[in-house]
PDB file of C-alpha atoms in Angstrom:
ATOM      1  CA  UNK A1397      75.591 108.492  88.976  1.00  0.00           C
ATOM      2  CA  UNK A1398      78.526 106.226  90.010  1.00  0.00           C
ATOM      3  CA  UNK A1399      79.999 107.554  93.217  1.00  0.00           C
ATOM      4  CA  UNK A1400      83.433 108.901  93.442  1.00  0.00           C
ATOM      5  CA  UNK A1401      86.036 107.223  94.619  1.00  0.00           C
ATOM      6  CA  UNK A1402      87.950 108.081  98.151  1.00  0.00           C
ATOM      7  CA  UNK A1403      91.418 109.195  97.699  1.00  0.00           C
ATOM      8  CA  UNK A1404      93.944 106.309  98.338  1.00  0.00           C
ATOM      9  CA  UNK A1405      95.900 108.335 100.340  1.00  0.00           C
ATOM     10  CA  UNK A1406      95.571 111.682 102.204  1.00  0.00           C
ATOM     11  CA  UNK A1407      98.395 114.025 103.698  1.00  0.00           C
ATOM     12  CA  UNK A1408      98.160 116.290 106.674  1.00  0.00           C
ATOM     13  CA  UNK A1409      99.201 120.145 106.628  1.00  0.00           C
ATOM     14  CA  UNK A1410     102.796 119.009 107.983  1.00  0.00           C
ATOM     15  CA  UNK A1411     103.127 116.267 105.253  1.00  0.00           C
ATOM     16  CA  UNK A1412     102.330 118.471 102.715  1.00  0.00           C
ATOM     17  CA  UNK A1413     104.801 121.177 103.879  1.00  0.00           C
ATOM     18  CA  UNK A1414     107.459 118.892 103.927  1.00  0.00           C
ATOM     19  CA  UNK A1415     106.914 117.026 100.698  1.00  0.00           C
ATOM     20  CA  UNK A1416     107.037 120.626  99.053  1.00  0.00           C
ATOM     21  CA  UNK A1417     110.389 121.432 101.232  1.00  0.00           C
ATOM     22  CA  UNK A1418     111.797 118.080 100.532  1.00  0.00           C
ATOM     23  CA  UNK A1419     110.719 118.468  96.615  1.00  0.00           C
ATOM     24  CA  UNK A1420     112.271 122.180  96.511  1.00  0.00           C
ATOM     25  CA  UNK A1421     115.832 121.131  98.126  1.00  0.00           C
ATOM     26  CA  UNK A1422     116.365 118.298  95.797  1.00  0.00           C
ATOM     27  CA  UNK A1423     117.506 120.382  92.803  1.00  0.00           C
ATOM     28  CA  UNK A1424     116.513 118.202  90.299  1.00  0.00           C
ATOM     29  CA  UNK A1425     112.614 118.159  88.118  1.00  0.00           C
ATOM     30  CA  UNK A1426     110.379 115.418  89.852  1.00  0.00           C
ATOM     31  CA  UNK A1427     106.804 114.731  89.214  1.00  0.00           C
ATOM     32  CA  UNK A1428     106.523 114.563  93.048  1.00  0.00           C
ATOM     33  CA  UNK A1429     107.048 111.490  95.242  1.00  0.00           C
ATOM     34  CA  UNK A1430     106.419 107.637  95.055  1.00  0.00           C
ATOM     35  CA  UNK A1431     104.291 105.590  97.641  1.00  0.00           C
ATOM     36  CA  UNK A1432     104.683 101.805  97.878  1.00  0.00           C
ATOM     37  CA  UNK A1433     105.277  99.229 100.048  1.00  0.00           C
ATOM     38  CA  UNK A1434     107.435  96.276 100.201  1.00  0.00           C
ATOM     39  CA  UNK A1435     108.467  92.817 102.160  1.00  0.00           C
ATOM     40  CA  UNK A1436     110.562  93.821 105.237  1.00  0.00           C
ATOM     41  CA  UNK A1437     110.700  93.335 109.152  1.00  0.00           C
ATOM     42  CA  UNK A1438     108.717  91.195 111.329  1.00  0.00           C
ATOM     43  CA  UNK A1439     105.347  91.770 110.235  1.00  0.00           C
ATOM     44  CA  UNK A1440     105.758  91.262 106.739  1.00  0.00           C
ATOM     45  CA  UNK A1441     105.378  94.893 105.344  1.00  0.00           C
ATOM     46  CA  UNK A1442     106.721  98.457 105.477  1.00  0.00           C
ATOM     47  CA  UNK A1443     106.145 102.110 103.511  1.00  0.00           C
ATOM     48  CA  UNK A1444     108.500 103.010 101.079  1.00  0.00           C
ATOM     49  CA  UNK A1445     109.075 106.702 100.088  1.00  0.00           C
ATOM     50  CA  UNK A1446     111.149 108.412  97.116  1.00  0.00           C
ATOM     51  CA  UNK A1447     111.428 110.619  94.926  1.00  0.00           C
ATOM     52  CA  UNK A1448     109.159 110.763  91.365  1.00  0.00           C
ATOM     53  CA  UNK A1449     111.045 111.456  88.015  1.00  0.00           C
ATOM     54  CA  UNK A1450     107.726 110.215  86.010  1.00  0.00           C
ATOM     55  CA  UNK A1451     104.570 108.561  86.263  1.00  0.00           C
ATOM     56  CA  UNK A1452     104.433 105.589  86.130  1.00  0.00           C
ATOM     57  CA  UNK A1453     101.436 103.889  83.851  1.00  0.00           C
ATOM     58  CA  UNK A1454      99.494 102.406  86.001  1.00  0.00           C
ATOM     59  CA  UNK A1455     100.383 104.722  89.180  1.00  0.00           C
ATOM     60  CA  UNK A1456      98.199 106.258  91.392  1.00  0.00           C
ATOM     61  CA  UNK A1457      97.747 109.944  91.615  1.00  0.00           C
ATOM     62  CA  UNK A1458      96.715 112.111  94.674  1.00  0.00           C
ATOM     63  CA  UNK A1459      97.395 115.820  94.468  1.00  0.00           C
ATOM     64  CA  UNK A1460      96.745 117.797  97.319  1.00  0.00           C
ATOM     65  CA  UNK A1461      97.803 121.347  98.469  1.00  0.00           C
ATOM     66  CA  UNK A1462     100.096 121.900  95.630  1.00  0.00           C
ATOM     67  CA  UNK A1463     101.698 118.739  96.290  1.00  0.00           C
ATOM     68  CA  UNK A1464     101.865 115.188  94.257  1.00  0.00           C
ATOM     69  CA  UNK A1465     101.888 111.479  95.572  1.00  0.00           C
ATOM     70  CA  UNK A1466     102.051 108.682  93.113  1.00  0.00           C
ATOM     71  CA  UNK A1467     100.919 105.108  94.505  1.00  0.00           C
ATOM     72  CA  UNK A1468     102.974 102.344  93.301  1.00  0.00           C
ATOM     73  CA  UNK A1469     100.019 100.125  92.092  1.00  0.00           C
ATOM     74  CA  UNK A1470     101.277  96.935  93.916  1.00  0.00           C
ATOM     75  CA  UNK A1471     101.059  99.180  97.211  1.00  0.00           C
ATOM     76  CA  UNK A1472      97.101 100.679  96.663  1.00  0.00           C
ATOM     77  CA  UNK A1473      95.580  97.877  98.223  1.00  0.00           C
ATOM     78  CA  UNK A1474      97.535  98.028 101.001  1.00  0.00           C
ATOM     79  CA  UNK A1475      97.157 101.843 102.119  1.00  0.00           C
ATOM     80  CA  UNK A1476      93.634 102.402 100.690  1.00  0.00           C
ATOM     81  CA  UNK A1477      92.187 104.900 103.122  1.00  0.00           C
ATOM     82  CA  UNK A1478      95.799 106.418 104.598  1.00  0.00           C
ATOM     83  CA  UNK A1479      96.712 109.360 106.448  1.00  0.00           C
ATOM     84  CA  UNK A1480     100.578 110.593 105.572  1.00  0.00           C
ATOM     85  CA  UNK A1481     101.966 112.773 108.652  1.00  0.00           C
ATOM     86  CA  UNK A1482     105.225 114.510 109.712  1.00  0.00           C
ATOM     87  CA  UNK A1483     106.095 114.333 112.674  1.00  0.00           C
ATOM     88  CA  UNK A1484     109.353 116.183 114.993  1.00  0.00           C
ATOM     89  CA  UNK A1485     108.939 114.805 118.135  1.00  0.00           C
ATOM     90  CA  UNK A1486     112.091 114.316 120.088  1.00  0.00           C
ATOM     91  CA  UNK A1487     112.583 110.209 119.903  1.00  0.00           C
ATOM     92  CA  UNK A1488     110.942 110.408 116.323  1.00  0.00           C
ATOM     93  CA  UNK A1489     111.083 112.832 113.280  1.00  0.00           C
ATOM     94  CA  UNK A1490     109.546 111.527 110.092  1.00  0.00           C
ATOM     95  CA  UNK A1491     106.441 110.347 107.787  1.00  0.00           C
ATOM     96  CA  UNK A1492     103.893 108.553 110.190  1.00  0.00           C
ATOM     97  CA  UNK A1493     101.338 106.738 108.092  1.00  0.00           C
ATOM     98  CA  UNK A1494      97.959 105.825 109.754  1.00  0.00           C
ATOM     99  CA  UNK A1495      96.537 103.049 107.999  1.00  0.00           C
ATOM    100  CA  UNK A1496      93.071 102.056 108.658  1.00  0.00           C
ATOM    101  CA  UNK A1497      93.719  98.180 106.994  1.00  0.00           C
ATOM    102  CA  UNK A1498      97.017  97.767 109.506  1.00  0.00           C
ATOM    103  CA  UNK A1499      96.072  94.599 111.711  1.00  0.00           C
ATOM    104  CA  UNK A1500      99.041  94.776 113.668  1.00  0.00           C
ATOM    105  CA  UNK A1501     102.887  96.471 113.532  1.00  0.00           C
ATOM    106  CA  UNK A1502     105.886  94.826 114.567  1.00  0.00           C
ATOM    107  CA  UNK A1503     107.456  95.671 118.240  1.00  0.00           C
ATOM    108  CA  UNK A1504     109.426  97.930 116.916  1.00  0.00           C
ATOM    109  CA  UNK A1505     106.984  99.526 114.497  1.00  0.00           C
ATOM    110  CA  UNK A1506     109.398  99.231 111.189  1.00  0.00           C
ATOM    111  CA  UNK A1507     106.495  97.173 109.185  1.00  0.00           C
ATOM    112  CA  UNK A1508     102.959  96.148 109.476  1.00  0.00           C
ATOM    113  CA  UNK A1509     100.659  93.834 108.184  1.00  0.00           C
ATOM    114  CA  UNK A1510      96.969  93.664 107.075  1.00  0.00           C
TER     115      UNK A1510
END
């Protein structure tokens, strides 16, 4: 029996609330919200978050809690094995990703590289 594969991507409680709340204000249908990465900053790579009008063919799905992430193909390689937070902290609110492939960040920890 082939074994099943880990999700690409998992959220925490606080990521999922605020996907849904983020989802709910936007007044408009989405499929739920888009995951890649792209070429920026020092370190050669950074997240890239938005919102989901369709799926895309070859996207990658991960539905947790209610909740739906696609995964830009180009970007699964890079954030097999993630952990999306949300975080309010009083220097830094936003999505924190913890990325087990990350081999460094930059300085000022707007990209990353594996």
């Amino acid at each position: 029996m082939p074994r099943a594969r880990p999700a690409a991507l998992t959220l925490t409680a606080a990521a999922v609330e605020r996907v849904r709340a983020l989802l709910e204000k936007r007044n408009k249908p989405s499929v739920g919200i888009r995951i890649g990465v792209r070429t920026k900053g020092c370190s050669g790579l950074s997240y890239t978050i938005e919102y989901a009008d369709a799926k895309g063919p070859a996207d990658d799905i991960v539905e947790q809690d209610g909740v739906t992430v696609l995964i830009d193909p180009k970007a699964t390689m890079f954030i097999l094995g993630t952990e999306m937070d949300y975080v309010e902290e009083k220097l830094q609110t936003g999505f924190v990703f913890r990325n087990p492939n990350e081999k460094g960040r930059c300085g000022c920890g707007e990209s990353f590289h594996v």
